[in-house]
Amino acid sequence: MKKAFITLILLIMHAIPALNAQQLSPTGICYVEVNNNNILNAGSYKLQTSGKYLFNVVNIFAANINYDTAKNRPYLYCNNNVTKVLTNADTYIKPLQAKGMKVVLTILGNHQGAGFCNFPSREAAKDFAQQLAQTVNTYGLDGIDFDDEYSDYGQNGTGQPNASSFVMLIQELKALLPNKMITFYYYGPAASRLSWNGLRVGDYVNYSWNAMYGTFSAPNVPPLTNAQISPAAVWMGNTSNATTTSLATQTKNGGYGVFMWYDLHGTNETSQLSAGTQTLYGEQTVLSTALQSWTAGTNCDAPIGLYTSNLTGTSAKLNWSAVGTNTYDVDYKPASATTWTSAATAINSTSVTISGLTANTEYDWRIRTNCSVKSTYIFAPRFNSGTGGTTPTGSSSLSLDGSTESGSAGSLNLSGSALSFEGWIKPSSFKSASPYISSVMGTEVSDSNSAFLRLGDANIANNKLQFVISINNVQQKLTATTALTANTWYHVAATYDGAAMKIYINGALDASKSQTGNVSSNGAFNVGYLYNTSRNFNGKVDEVRVWKRALSQTEISQNRCNVVFPATSLAAYWKFNEGSGSSVQDTSGNGVTLTLTGVDASNWGTDIPCPAGTQKVSANAKSQKATGLDQVTTKKQIRLYPNPVSQSSPLTISVPEEYNRGKLTIYNFNGRIAETKILQAGDHQYDLSKLSMGNYIIQFESQNADLKQTEKLIIK
């Protein structure tokens, strides 16, 4: 799970944002279908005597969650009318906010299989949450509203709803937008998937309302109270005035704190509004300003197919798919920053290379299309700039000749629903004759029993990675987009999670495809060899790992040069630190020794992808060296482990020597301080018995002010 880095000012905000000083009770919620109506009309209605505005929250209905089939990625899509509202925020959003109203963007499915309930992993949920948060921040919105309709789960090879998806999305979004509003239109699969693994959607949302117009039914979203719920649902022009009055009466008598109005039109609605407000507030509704008509926005879609390649530590290539013959504006920034830097303006290509990056740093980038108008921004997956050869590991690597030299681990059973391969390779050359294959690692007994990673195939370039797994007696294959260059170190990884196959290069997602079913792979596992010696790998290898689970992109990008223990489902880990000999020890603790064939002293060398000597090893790690559990503390970062952590287990907080001492502050997810401590350098055991199960923000500030780091902690 990627760590949420947010500033202290956001941390101390209350979970439920304050509304305007003239807030009504019940709070007035209004939806405006911007395809047909001007959202400014929500600011035209007031109560006759008090002069208070009727609506406290105005929902822009609606942006969509779409699906990029080329990249297997849900993305935020804004049609021409939503685009017009967002890109002209000074005209359509800020005037309402100036009247004390909150303006929230509703997100709705779009018949493409993408929805809130079928994210296959926390990584995927966080990616979409980041897109939403960036949109809120870019256009000055006050929050996000979720409506789980029209997703058509299963389309485009997407998965069906699962138990964890919606909870993870809401949790990740609240961490990114702690002082913004999150609301839930109580409908669809999401309404029955409100808790998972001790986490509840209701702990992170501010309001929820009934979605069945003309009825009175309170949503069940624990622990929301009546003050945060609208059991009434009025559809303007379709719910009768008599029913509106009845719903208002039941709301008031039941002590509910929210009243929802849907589909405010561009015609005078005071009659129906008054049928509710006379009961709710004892006042008629009047028009305070003239209503405004609406002219549809111009079509201008943002590009999709976004990915990052050629990561060097100090530079990266940003790529996208063309939208007609238009030009594009591209910006980027460190993930922890708030200010964007322009990478290109009105560029007519489909890529741009940025430089001057900081090695091993997370970055965001965004892009918009220039038509006769500008599209909204679409936000790319977050990427790590790469090591640039500066991240530490051991002191040696192994060179293989592409012919007679390889390593064998014996039989390894990788059958099941998930696995990962990862390691560093530096190809000396690529196979120039059929079948053009250079074997990296894995098992290949037959088409029905295999799981491996290699370079090349008969029908692909000999310098492109290919990930192969056997499912239902058939080899399923995924080919990388990026072509590798000889004599260059690359961190390569391949994962399968039961829903998709993915290839990562230098920590960045390079290729993926939807795939379901269980892998059949149980046999001889090799490094540098598969099937026959004509396919042996020619080049250097280092830090090879095999996992019986799918790693997230965060885990891959942040741990390319080391493994943080305890490491769940790590099947084998060969560091190649021996520097001599004909075997490589397994540091996973599972005893899977890699026996080398054809190797002598000349195969070992000090050309390594991650120079040694710049990483601090904690005292706790030193005590575990004998078992091969090399716990390392990343330089200039505190570290919490394990995380998530059981309430009955101790939490270790490791403070690097660089900081000597500092102040640790623990916030609950409402932004309130739970505890503060002064910590010296070293490892500290923290007693969790004082804290209840849930989610916390941990902030460490060093005494010399060199570090101010924020982490998210989950106590289960």
GROMACS .gro file of N, CA and C in nm, residues 1 422 545 547 549-560:
model
   48
    1MET      N    1   0.084  -0.118   0.000
    1MET     CA    2   0.000   0.000   0.000
    1MET      C    3   0.088   0.123   0.000
  422GLU      N    4   1.049  -1.121  -0.975
  422GLU     CA    5   1.119  -0.993  -0.988
  422GLU      C    6   1.269  -1.016  -0.974
  545ARG      N    7   1.380  -1.275  -0.697
  545ARG     CA    8   1.281  -1.314  -0.595
  545ARG      C    9   1.159  -1.379  -0.660
  547TRP      N   10   0.756  -1.488  -0.549
  547TRP     CA   11   0.651  -1.467  -0.449
  547TRP      C   12   0.528  -1.549  -0.485
  549ARG      N   13   0.231  -1.448  -0.420
  549ARG     CA   14   0.125  -1.348  -0.418
  549ARG      C   15   0.160  -1.241  -0.520
  550ALA      N   16   0.064  -1.157  -0.552
  550ALA     CA   17   0.088  -1.049  -0.648
  550ALA      C   18   0.137  -0.925  -0.574
  551LEU      N   19   0.257  -0.879  -0.605
  551LEU     CA   20   0.308  -0.757  -0.546
  551LEU      C   21   0.235  -0.637  -0.603
  552SER      N   22   0.222  -0.533  -0.524
  552SER     CA   23   0.166  -0.407  -0.574
  552SER      C   24   0.277  -0.327  -0.641
  553GLN      N   25   0.238  -0.227  -0.719
  553GLN     CA   26   0.338  -0.143  -0.782
  553GLN      C   27   0.421  -0.069  -0.677
  554THR      N   28   0.359  -0.031  -0.566
  554THR     CA   29   0.433   0.035  -0.459
  554THR      C   30   0.542  -0.055  -0.406
  555GLU      N   31   0.509  -0.180  -0.379
  555GLU     CA   32   0.609  -0.274  -0.327
  555GLU      C   33   0.723  -0.292  -0.426
  556ILE      N   34   0.687  -0.305  -0.553
  556ILE     CA   35   0.789  -0.327  -0.656
  556ILE      C   36   0.880  -0.206  -0.670
  557SER      N   37   0.820  -0.087  -0.679
  557SER     CA   38   0.900   0.033  -0.705
  557SER      C   39   0.985   0.073  -0.585
  558GLN      N   40   0.935   0.052  -0.463
  558GLN     CA   41   1.008   0.097  -0.346
  558GLN      C   42   1.106  -0.006  -0.292
  559ASN      N   43   1.091  -0.132  -0.331
  559ASN     CA   44   1.177  -0.236  -0.274
  559ASN      C   45   1.257  -0.310  -0.380
  560ARG      N   46   1.299  -0.239  -0.482
  560ARG     CA   47   1.372  -0.305  -0.590
  560ARG      C   48   1.508  -0.358  -0.544
   0.00000   0.00000   0.00000
